[in-house]
Every structure is written in C-alpha cells, then in structure tokens.
CSV table of C-alpha atoms in Angstrom, one decimal:
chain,number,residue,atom,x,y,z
A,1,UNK,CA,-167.8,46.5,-170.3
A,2,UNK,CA,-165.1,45.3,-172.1
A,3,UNK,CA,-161.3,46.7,-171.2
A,4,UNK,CA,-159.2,46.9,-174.5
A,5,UNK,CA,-155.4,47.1,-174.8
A,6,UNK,CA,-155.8,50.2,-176.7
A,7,UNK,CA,-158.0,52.1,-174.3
A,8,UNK,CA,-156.7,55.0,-172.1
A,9,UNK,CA,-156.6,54.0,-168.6
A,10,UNK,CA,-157.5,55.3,-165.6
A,11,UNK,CA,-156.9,54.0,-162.5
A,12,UNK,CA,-160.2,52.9,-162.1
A,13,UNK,CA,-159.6,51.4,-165.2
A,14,UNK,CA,-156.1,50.0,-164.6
A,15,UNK,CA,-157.0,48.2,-161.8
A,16,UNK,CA,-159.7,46.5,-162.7
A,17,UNK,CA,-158.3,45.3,-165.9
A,18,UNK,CA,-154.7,43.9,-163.6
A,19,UNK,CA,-157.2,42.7,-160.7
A,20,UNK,CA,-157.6,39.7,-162.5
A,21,UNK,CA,-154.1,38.9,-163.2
A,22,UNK,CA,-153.2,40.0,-159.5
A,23,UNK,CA,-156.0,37.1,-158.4
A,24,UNK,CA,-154.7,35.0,-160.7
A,25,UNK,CA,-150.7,34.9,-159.4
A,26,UNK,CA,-152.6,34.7,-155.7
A,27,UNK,CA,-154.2,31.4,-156.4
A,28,UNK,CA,-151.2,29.9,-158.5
A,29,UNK,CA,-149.7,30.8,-155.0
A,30,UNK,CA,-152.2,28.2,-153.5
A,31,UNK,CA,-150.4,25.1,-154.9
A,32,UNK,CA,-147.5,25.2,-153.4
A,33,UNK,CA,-148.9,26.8,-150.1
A,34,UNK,CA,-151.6,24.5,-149.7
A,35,UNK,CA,-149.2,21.5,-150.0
A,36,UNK,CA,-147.0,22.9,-147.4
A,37,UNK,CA,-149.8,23.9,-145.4
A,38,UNK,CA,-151.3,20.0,-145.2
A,39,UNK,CA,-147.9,18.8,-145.1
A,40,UNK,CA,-146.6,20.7,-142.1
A,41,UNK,CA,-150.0,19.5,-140.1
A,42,UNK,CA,-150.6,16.1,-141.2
A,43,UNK,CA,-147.5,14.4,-142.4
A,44,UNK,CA,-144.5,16.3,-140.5
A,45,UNK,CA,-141.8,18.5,-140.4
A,46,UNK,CA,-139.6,16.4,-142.1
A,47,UNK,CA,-141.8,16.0,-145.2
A,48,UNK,CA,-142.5,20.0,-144.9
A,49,UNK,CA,-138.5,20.1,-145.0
A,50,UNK,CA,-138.1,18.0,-148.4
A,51,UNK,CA,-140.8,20.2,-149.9
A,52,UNK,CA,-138.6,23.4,-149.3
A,53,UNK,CA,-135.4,21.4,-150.3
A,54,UNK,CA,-136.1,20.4,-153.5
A,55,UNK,CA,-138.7,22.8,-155.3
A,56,UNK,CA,-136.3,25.2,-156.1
A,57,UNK,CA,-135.1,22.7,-158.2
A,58,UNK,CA,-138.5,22.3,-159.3
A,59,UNK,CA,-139.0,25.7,-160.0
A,60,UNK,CA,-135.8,26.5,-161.5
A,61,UNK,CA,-136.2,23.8,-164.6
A,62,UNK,CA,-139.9,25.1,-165.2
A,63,UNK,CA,-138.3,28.5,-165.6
A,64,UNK,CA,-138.7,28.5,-169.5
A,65,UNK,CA,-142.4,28.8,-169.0
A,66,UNK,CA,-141.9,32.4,-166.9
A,67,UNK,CA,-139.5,33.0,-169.8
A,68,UNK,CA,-141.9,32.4,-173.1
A,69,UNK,CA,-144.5,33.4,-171.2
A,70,UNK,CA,-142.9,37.4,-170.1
A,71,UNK,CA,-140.8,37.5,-173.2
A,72,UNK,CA,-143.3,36.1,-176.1
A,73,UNK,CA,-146.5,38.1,-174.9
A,74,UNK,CA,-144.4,41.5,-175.0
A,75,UNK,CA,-144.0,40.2,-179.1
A,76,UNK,CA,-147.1,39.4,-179.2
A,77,UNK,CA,-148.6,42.5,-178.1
A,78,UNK,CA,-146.5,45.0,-179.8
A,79,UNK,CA,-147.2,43.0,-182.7
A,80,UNK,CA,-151.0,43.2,-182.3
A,81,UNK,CA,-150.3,47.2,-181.3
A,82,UNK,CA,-148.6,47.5,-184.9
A,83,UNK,CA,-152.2,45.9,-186.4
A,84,UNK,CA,-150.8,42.6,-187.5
A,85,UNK,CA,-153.0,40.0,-186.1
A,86,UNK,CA,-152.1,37.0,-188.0
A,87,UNK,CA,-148.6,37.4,-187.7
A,88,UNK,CA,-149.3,37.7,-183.9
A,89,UNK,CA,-151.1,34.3,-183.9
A,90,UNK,CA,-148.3,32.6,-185.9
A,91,UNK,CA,-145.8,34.0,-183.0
A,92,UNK,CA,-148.3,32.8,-180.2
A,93,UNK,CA,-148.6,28.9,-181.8
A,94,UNK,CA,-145.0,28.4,-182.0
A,95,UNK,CA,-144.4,30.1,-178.7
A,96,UNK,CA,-147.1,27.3,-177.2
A,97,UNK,CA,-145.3,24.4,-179.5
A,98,UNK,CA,-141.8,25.3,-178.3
A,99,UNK,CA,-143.3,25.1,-174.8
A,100,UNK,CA,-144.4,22.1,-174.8
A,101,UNK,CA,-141.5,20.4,-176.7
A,102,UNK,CA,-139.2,21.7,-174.2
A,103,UNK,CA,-141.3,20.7,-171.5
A,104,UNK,CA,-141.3,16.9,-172.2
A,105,UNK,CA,-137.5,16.9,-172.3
A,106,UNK,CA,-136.8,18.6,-169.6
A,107,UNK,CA,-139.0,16.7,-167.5
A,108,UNK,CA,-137.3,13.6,-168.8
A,109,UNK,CA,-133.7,15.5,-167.3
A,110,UNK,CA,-135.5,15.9,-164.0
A,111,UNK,CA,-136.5,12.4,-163.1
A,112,UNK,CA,-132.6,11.6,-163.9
A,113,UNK,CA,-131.0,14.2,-161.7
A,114,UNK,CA,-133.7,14.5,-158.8
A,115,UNK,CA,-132.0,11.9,-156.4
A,116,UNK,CA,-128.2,13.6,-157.0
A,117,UNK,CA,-129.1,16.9,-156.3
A,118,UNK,CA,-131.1,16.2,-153.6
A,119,UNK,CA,-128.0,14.7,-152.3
A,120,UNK,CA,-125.9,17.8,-152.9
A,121,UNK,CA,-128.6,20.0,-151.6
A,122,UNK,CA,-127.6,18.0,-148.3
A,123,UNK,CA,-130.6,15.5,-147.6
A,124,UNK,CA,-130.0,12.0,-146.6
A,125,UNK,CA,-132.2,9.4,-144.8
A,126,UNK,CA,-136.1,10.1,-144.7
A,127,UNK,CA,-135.8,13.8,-146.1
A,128,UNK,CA,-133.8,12.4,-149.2
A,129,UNK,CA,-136.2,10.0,-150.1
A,130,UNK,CA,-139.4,12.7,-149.8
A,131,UNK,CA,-137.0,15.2,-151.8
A,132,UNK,CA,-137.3,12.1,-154.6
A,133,UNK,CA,-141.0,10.9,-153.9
A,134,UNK,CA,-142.1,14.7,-154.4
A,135,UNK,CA,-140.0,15.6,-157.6
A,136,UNK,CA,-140.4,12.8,-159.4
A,137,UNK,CA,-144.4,13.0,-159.0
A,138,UNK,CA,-144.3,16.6,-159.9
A,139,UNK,CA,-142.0,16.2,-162.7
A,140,UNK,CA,-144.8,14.2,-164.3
A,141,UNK,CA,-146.3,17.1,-164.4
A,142,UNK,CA,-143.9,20.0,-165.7
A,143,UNK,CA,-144.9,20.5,-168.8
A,144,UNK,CA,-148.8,21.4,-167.9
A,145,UNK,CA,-147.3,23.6,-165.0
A,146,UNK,CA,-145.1,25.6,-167.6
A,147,UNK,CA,-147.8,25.8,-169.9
A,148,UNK,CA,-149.8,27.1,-167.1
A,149,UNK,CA,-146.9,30.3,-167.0
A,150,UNK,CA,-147.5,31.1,-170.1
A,151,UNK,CA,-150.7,31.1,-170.5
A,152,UNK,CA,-151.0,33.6,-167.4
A,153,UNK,CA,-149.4,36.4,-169.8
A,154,UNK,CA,-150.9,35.1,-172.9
A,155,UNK,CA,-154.6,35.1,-171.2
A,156,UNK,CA,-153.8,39.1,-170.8
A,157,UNK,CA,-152.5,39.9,-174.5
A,158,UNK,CA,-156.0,38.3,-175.5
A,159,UNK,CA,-157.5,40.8,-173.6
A,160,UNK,CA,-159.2,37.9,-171.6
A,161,UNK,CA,-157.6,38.2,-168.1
A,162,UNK,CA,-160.8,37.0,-166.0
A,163,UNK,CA,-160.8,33.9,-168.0
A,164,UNK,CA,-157.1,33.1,-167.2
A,165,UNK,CA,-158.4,34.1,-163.4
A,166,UNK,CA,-161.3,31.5,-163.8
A,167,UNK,CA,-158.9,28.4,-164.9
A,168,UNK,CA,-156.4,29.2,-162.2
A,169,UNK,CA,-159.4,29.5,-159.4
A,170,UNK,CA,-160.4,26.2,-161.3
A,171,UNK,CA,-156.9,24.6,-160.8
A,172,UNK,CA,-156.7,26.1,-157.1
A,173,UNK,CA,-159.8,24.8,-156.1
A,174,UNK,CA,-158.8,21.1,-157.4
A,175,UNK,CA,-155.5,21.4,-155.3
A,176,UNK,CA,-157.2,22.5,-152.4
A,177,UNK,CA,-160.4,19.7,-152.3
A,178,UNK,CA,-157.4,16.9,-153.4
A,179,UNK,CA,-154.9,17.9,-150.5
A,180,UNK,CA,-157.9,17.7,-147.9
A,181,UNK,CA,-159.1,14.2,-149.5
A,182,UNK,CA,-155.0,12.6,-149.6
A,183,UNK,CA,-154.1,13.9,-147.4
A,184,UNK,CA,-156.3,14.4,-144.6
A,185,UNK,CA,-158.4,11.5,-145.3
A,186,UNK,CA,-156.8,9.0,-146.8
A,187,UNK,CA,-153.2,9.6,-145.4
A,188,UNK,CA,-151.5,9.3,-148.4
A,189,UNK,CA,-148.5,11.8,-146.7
A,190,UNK,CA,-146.5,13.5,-149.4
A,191,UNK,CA,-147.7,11.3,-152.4
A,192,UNK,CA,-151.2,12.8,-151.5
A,193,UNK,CA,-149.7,16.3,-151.9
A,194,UNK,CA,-147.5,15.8,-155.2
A,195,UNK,CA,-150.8,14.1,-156.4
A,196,UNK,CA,-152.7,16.7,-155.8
A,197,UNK,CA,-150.7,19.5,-157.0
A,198,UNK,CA,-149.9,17.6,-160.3
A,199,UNK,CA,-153.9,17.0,-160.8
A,200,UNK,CA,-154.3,21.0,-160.6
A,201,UNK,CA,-151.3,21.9,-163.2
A,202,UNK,CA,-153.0,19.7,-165.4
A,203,UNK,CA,-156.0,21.4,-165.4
A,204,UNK,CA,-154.4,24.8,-165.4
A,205,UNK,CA,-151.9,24.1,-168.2
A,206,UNK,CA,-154.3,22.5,-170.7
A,207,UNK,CA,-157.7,24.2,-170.4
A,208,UNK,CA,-156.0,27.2,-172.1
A,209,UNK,CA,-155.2,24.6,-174.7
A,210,UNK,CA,-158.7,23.7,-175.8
A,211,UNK,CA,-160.0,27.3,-175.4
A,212,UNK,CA,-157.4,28.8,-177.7
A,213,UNK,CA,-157.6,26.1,-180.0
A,214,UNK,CA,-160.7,26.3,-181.1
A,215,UNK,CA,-162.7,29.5,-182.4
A,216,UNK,CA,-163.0,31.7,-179.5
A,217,UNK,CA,-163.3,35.3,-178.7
A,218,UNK,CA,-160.0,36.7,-178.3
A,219,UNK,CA,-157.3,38.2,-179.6
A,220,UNK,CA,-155.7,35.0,-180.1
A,221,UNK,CA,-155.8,31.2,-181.6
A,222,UNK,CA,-153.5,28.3,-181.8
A,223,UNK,CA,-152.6,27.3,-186.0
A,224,UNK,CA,-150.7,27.1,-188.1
A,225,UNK,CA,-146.7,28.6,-187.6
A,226,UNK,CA,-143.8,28.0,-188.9
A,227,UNK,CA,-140.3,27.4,-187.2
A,228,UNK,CA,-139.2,31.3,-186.9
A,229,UNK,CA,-135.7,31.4,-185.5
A,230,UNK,CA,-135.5,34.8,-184.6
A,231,UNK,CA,-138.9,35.1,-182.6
A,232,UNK,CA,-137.6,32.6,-180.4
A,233,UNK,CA,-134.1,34.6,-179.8
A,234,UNK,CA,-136.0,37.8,-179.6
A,235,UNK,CA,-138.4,35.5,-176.8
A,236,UNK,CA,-135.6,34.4,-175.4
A,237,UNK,CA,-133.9,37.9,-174.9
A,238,UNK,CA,-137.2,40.1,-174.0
A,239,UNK,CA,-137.4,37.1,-171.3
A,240,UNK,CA,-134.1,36.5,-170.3
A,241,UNK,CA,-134.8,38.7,-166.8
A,242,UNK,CA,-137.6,36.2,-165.8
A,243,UNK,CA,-135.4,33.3,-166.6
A,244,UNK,CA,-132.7,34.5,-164.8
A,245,UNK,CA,-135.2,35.4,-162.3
A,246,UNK,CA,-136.6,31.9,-161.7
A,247,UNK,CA,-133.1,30.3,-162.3
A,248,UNK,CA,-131.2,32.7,-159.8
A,249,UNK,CA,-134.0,32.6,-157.3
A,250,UNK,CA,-133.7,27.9,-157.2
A,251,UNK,CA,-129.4,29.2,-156.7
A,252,UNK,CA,-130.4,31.6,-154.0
A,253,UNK,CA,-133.3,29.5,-152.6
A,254,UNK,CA,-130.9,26.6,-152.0
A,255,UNK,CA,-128.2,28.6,-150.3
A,256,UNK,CA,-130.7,29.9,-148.2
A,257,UNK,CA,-131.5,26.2,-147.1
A,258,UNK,CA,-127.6,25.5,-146.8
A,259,UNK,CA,-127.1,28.8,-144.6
A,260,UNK,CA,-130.3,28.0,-142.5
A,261,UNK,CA,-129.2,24.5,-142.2
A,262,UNK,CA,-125.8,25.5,-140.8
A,263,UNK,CA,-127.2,28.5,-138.7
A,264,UNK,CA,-130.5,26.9,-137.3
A,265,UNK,CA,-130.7,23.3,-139.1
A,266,UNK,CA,-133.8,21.8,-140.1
A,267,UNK,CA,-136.3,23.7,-138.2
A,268,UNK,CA,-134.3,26.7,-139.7
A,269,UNK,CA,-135.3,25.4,-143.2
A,270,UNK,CA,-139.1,24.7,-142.0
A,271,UNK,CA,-139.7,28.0,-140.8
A,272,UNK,CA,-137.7,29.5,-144.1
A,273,UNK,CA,-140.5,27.4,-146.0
A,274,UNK,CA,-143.4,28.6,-144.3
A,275,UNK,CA,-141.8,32.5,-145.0
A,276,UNK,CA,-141.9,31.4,-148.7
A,277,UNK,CA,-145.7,30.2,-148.4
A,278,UNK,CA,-146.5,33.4,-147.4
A,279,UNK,CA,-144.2,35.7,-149.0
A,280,UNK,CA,-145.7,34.3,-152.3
A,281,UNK,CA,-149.2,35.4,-151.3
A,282,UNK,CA,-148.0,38.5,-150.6
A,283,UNK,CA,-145.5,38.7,-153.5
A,284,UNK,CA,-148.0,38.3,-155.9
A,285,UNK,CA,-149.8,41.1,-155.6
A,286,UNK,CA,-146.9,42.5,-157.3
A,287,UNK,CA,-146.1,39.4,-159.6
A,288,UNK,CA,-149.9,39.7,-160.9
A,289,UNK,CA,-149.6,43.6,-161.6
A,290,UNK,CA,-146.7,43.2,-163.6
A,291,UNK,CA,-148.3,40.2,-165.5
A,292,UNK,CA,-151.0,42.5,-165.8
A,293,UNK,CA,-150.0,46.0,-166.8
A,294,UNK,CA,-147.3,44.4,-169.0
A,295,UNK,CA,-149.6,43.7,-172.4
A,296,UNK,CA,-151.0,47.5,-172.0
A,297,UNK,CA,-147.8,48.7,-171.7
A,298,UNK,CA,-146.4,46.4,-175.4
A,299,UNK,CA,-149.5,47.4,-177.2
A,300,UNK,CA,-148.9,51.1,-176.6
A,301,UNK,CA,-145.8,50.9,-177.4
A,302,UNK,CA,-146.2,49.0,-180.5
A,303,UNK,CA,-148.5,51.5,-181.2
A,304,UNK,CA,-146.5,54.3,-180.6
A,305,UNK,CA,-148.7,56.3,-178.2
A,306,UNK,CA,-146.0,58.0,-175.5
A,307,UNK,CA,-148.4,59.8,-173.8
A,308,UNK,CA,-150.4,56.7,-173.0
A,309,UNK,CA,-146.8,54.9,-171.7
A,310,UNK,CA,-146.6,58.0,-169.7
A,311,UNK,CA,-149.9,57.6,-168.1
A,312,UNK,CA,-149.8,54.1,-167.5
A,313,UNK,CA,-145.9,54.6,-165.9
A,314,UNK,CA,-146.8,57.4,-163.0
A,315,UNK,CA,-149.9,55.3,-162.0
A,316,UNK,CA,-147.8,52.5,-162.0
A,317,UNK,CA,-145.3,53.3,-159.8
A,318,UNK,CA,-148.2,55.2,-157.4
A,319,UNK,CA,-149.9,52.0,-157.3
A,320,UNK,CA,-147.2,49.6,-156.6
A,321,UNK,CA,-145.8,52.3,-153.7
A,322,UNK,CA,-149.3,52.0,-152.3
A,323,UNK,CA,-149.4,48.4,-152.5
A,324,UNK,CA,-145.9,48.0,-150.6
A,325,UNK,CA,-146.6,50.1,-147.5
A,326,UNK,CA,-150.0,48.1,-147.3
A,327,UNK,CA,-148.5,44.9,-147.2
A,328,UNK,CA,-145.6,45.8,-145.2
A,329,UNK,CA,-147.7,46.8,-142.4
A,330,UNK,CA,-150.2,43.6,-143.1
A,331,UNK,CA,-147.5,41.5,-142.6
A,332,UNK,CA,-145.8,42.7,-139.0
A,333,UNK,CA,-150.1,42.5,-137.9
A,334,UNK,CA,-150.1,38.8,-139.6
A,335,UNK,CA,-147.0,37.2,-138.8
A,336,UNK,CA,-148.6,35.7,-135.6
A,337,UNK,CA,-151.3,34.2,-137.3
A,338,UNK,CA,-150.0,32.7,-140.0
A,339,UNK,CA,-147.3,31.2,-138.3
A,340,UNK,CA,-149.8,29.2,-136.5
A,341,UNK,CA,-151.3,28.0,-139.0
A,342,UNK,CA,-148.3,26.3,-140.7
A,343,UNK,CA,-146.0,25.5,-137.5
A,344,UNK,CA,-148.4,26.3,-134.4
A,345,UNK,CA,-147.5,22.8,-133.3
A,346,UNK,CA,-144.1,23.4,-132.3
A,347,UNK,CA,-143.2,26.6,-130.1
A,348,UNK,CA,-139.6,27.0,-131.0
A,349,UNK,CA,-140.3,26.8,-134.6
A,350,UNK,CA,-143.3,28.8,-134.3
A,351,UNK,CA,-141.1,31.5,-132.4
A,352,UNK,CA,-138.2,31.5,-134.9
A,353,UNK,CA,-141.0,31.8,-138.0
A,354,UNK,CA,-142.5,34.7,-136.7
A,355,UNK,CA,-139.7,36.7,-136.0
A,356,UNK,CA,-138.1,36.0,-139.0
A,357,UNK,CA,-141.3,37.2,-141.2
A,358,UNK,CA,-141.7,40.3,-139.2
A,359,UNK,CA,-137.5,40.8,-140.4
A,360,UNK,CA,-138.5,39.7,-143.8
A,361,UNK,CA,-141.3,41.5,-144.4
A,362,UNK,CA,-139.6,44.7,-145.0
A,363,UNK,CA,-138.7,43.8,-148.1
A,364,UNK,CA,-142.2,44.8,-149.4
A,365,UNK,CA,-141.7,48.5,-149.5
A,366,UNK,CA,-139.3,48.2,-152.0
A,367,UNK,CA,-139.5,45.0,-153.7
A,368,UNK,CA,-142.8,46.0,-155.9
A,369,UNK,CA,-141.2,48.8,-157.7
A,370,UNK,CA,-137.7,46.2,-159.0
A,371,UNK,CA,-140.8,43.7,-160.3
A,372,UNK,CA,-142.4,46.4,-162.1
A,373,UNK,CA,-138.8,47.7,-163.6
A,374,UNK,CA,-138.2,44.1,-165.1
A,375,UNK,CA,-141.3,43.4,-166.1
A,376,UNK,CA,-141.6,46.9,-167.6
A,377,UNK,CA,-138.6,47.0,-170.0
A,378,UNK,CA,-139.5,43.3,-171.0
A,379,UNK,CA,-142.4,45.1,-172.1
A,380,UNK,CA,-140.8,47.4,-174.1
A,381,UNK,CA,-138.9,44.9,-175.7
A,382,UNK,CA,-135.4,46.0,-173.6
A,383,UNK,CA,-134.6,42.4,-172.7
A,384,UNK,CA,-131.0,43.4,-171.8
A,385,UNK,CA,-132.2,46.3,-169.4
A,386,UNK,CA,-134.9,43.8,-167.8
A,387,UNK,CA,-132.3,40.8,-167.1
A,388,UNK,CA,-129.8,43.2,-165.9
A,389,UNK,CA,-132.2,44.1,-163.1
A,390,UNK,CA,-133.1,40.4,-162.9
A,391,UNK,CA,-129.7,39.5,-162.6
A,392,UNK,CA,-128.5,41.9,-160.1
A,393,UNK,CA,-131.7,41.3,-157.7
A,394,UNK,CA,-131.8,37.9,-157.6
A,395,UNK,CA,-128.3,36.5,-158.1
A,396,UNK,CA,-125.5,39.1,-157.4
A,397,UNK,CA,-127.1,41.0,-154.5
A,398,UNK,CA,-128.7,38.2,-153.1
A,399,UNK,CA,-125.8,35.7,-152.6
A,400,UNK,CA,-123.6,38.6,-151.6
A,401,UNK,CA,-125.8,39.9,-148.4
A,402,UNK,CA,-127.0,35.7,-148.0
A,403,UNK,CA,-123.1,34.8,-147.3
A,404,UNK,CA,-122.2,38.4,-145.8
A,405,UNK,CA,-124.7,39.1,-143.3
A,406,UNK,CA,-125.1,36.3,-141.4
A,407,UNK,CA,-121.3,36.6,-140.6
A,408,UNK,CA,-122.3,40.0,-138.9
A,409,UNK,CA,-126.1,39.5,-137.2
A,410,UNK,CA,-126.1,35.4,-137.3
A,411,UNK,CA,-129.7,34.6,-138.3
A,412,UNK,CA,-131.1,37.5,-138.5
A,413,UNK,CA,-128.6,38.4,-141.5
A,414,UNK,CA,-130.9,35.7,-143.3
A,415,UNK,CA,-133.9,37.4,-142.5
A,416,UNK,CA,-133.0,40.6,-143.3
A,417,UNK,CA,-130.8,39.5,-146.7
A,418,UNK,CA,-133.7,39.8,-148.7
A,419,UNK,CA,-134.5,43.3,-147.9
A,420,UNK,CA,-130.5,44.6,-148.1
A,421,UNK,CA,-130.7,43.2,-151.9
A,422,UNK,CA,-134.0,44.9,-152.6
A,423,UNK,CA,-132.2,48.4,-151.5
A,424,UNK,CA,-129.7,47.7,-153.5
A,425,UNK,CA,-131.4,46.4,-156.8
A,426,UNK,CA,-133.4,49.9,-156.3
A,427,UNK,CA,-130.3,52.1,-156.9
A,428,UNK,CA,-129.9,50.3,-160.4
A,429,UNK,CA,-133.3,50.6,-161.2
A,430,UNK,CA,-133.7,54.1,-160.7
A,431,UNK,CA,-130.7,54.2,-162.3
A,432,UNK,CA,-132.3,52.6,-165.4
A,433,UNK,CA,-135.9,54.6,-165.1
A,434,UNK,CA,-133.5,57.9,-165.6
A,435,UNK,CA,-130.7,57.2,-168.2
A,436,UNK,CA,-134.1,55.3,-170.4
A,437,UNK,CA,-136.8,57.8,-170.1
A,438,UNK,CA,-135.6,59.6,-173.1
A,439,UNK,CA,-135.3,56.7,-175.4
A,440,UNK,CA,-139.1,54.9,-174.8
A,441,UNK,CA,-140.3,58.6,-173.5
A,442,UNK,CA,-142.5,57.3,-170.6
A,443,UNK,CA,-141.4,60.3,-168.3
C-alpha cells in the first residue's frame, strides 16, 4: 500500500516508509567502501592512503548537491503540503538545472587544483601522484555524483523512496561487479577503482533524470522554470547546515590525516580510512532516517498539522536512541572483523584499526540524535538553527578536541575526538529542541 506524505504515521508506518531511504544512504556508502576495500587488498597501502588523502577534497566540492538536495526538498515539500503542485515542480526543475550548471564548473575547478592541494595535504612521490590519478578520474564524474545527492531527498518528496532505493542498489551493484573486474582481474590498480566508481555515479545521477523527465507517477516532473532568485537563497539557507556539514567535515577530515600523519604516519592514515569505510555504513543508518523522515516532517508542517509534527518528533528521537545503542554495541562485537577485511594483511595496522574503531565507535549513542536536529530544522525551514548545529558539530567542536586531545591521551585523543564533539554538539541541540518547541509546537 501506498505511504503518503500526508498520512499519520505509526511506527510501523514510519519505518517502512524511511527503510528505503536508510538502504539507500547504505549502498551510496558502498562506493567509496568498496573502492577502499579492493584497494587496500589488491593494489596497496599506499594507494589505500591517497584514497583517504584526497576525497575529502572530493567530497567537500560535491557539497552543493547535499545542500540543494536537504535545503530544496524541505521547499518543495512544504510547498506541496500548502497544495501548490505546480509551483512545487517549477522549484524542483530549477533546483535540478542549477545542479547541474554548478556541477560542470566546479568540476572544471577540481581538475585545476587537485595536484596543489594534494601537495598541501602533505603527499609527495607515489601517494601524490594516486592523490591526482584518483581525483582527476572522479572529477569527470562530479556532476552525476551531485545529482545523485539530490535526487536521494527529491526521490522521498515524490513519495517514491523505494525507487530512489532501486537506482542506488542499481549504481552499487555496477561499482561493486566493476571494482572485482579492474581491479581484481585486470589489475588496472587505482584507475580500475576511480573507473569504477565514476561508472556507478553515472548511473545513479542520471537515471533520476530520465524518470522525472518524462510522465511518471509522482509527485514530481522536470519542465519548465524560470530563474527564481529567492528559491535559490531560501535553498541555499534551509541547506546551509549540510553544506557546512560536507565542507567542515573535507577541513576536519584533512586535519585528521595531518594529526594521524604526525602521531602514527601513514599507517595512521590507513587505518583512519578503513574507520571511515565503516563508520559510513554505520552512519547511515542515521543519514538515511533523516533523509527519510525529513519530507514528512515539511509536508506537515506546510500543512499546518502540529499534532502530526508532534507524533512524528517523539518517535523520532525513540527511534534514533534505539538505533544508537544498537550500533554502538555492533560495533565493539565487529571491530575484529572488519578490520580484517580491509587491513588483515598487516598486524600492526590491523592492531591500531581495531582499537581505534572500538574508541570511535562511541560516538553512535549520541551522534543520531545531532543528524536528526539538523536535518529536522532544515525541515522546518530554520536553515539558521540547522547550520548552527552543523557548524558547531563538525567544524568548531571537532577541530578543537582534534588539536586538544591528542596533546593529552596521544592517539587515542584522535579516536576518541569524535565522540567529545558529539557530547558537546548535544548540549546545543537540546538546547535548540527546548528554546524552539514553542515556535513550530512539535513538543
């Protein structure tokens, strides 16, 4: 049966409308994981070294996707709540036009500054010159992959989540089968990966192209728009906290590297990488419910129904508390394994991977509940609420306990950096839930 924005939802109801969404984060997960994965085993830790070095990089350029994407679907949806469908599919076609516009330029900027700030990143020799084989390939590729990003939150406002869910598997699938084949077969090293995970953005950024351009079965189409200044500033603000997310979390990502570097050098960045693998697996359990539960949340609000944002806010945060001590717990039983599986070839770095995910993992009873608060205001069109929790988490807290802490417990102060910020990006969000609740009434 068909699960409407507009229903009332239980959490029977709830979940198997996010499911898809939470699926859906998992296997966008698989691209970078699976390239790391083959990498590590088949090619080296060297090339498993430039993959960590440069992607935040990577993933900090691609971060206006994450942003159009978060802050364009909360317009979208409130504007379908308030019963204006057209003007909702004008607002979707120039979100999807600006994307891709953007995309081709700022892939052009990539290619140009790859090989310098690889440089400043601190590579030189062999890892420099995988830093620039990798990026260069994958900056081919950018505009698809942020395409991709918005499509994930679109593919929810249309009230077609397992569809989104069946072009990611689609995409995951084709990384997956293309690693094993360049990889693995035909020893194309890191080319083999980029290739592959270029191959699968391409496929996950422009099937959602020909579906919602043509007649379909949604809530949405691409048309006709016209150039509307102040949907893309109101975009741009409601998604301002996932920009500075993604943008903050490339800053953070490479002063990791440099700290690891210093502390434990480049096996310290290997078995950082191989944290990151898994921490997006388990991450985006999280990451999908927000993507999820975000479109319900717009709709109602659009629509004015406080009782339904009061519903959907106390299963919320009885979900995501769930979720946390589940994967907390997973992840001190797992550590073991899945450190073999990415560096089970080397016993130091195995060691020194473990041990640091069992330290990092902590961070998942707390971290859920600072997603859903960003993602939640973004919702409710509280842009400046969202990117002050966005800010905070990922940039201010982060560098702080990142330079701090290793001063006081040496490594460890790395592994455990993560979970100091969470605690503290929890006091301002509660801090937000309560001085809030009376203005958007969802307590």
């Amino acid at each position: 049966m068909r699960i409407q924005l507009s229903d009332h939802f239980t959490y029977k109801k709830l979940i198997r409308f996010v499911l898809p969404s939470v699926i859906m984060m998992i296997f966008t997960s698989v691209y970078g994981v699976v390239d790391g994965l083959f990498v590590s085993n088949f090619v080296g830790k060297t090339a498993f070294a430039a993959i960590n070095l440069i992607m935040p990089f990577l993933m900090g350029l691609s971060a206006l996707g994450f942003m159009i994407g978060t802050g364009g679907s909360a317009i979208v949806a409130k504007t379908l709540g308030e019963k204006k469908g057209k003007r909702a599919n004008e607002y979707f076609s120039l979100l999807i036009y600006v994307t891709i516009a953007g995309g081709l330029i700022i892939s052009v900027i990539g290619c140009v500054l790859i090989r310098p700030v690889s440089t400043f990143l601190g590579a030189s020799g062999e890892l420099l010159e995988n830093c620039v084989l990798y990026g260069k390939i994958l900056f081919i590729s950018l505009t698809p992959y942020m395409l991709q990003n918005v499509f994930q939150s679109f593919f929810v406002t249309a009230e077609k989540p397992k569809l989104g869910l069946y072009v990611i598997i689609a995409a995951g699938l084709t990384n997956i089968l293309l690693d094993f084949l360049l990889i693995a077969v035909f020893h194309w090293g890191l080319k083999g990966a980029a290739v592959a995970t270029a191959v699968s953005e391409y496929i996950g950024g422009f099937l959602p192209v020909l579906y919602f351009a043509r007649k379909n079965g949604s809530l949405l189409r691409l048309g006709k728009t016209y150039f509307n200044k102040g949907i893309l500033l109101k975009t741009c603000s409601n998604g301002s906290s996932e920009l500075m997310t993604n943008l903050s979390m490339s800053v953070v990502n490479s002063l990791y590297n440099f700290q690891l570097i210093r502390f434990a050098g480049e096996d310290g960045v290997a078995a950082y990488g191989t944290i990151m693998y898994v921490n997006f697996f388990f991450a985006a359990v999280f990451f999908g419910y927000s993507i999820g539960s975000a479109p319900i949340i717009g709709y109602h609000y659009g629509a004015g129904n406080h009782s339904e944002l009061k519903n959907l806010f106390k299963k919320s945060l009885s979900l995501i508390a769930a979720c946390g001590i589940l994967l907390a717990i997973l992840a001190q039983f797992l550590a073991a394994p899945l450190a073999t599986v990415f560096v089970g070839y080397d016993r130091e770095l195995f060691a020194m991977t473990c041990h640091g995910f069992r330290l990092y993992s902590m961070c998942f009873l707390i971290c859920g509940f600072n997603f859903f608060a960003s993602s939640f205001f973004t919702a409710l069109n509280d842009g400046m609420v969202s990117a002050a929790i966005s800010f905070l988490r990922t940039l201010v807290f982060q560098v702080t306990v990142v330079l701090f802490l290793p001063v006081i417990l040496g490594l460890d102060g790395i592994w455990l950096a993560v979970t100091a910020a969470e605690m503290m990006t929890l006091l301002v969000t509660i801090t937000f839930f309560i001085r809030k609740k009376k203005k958007y009434r969802y307590a």
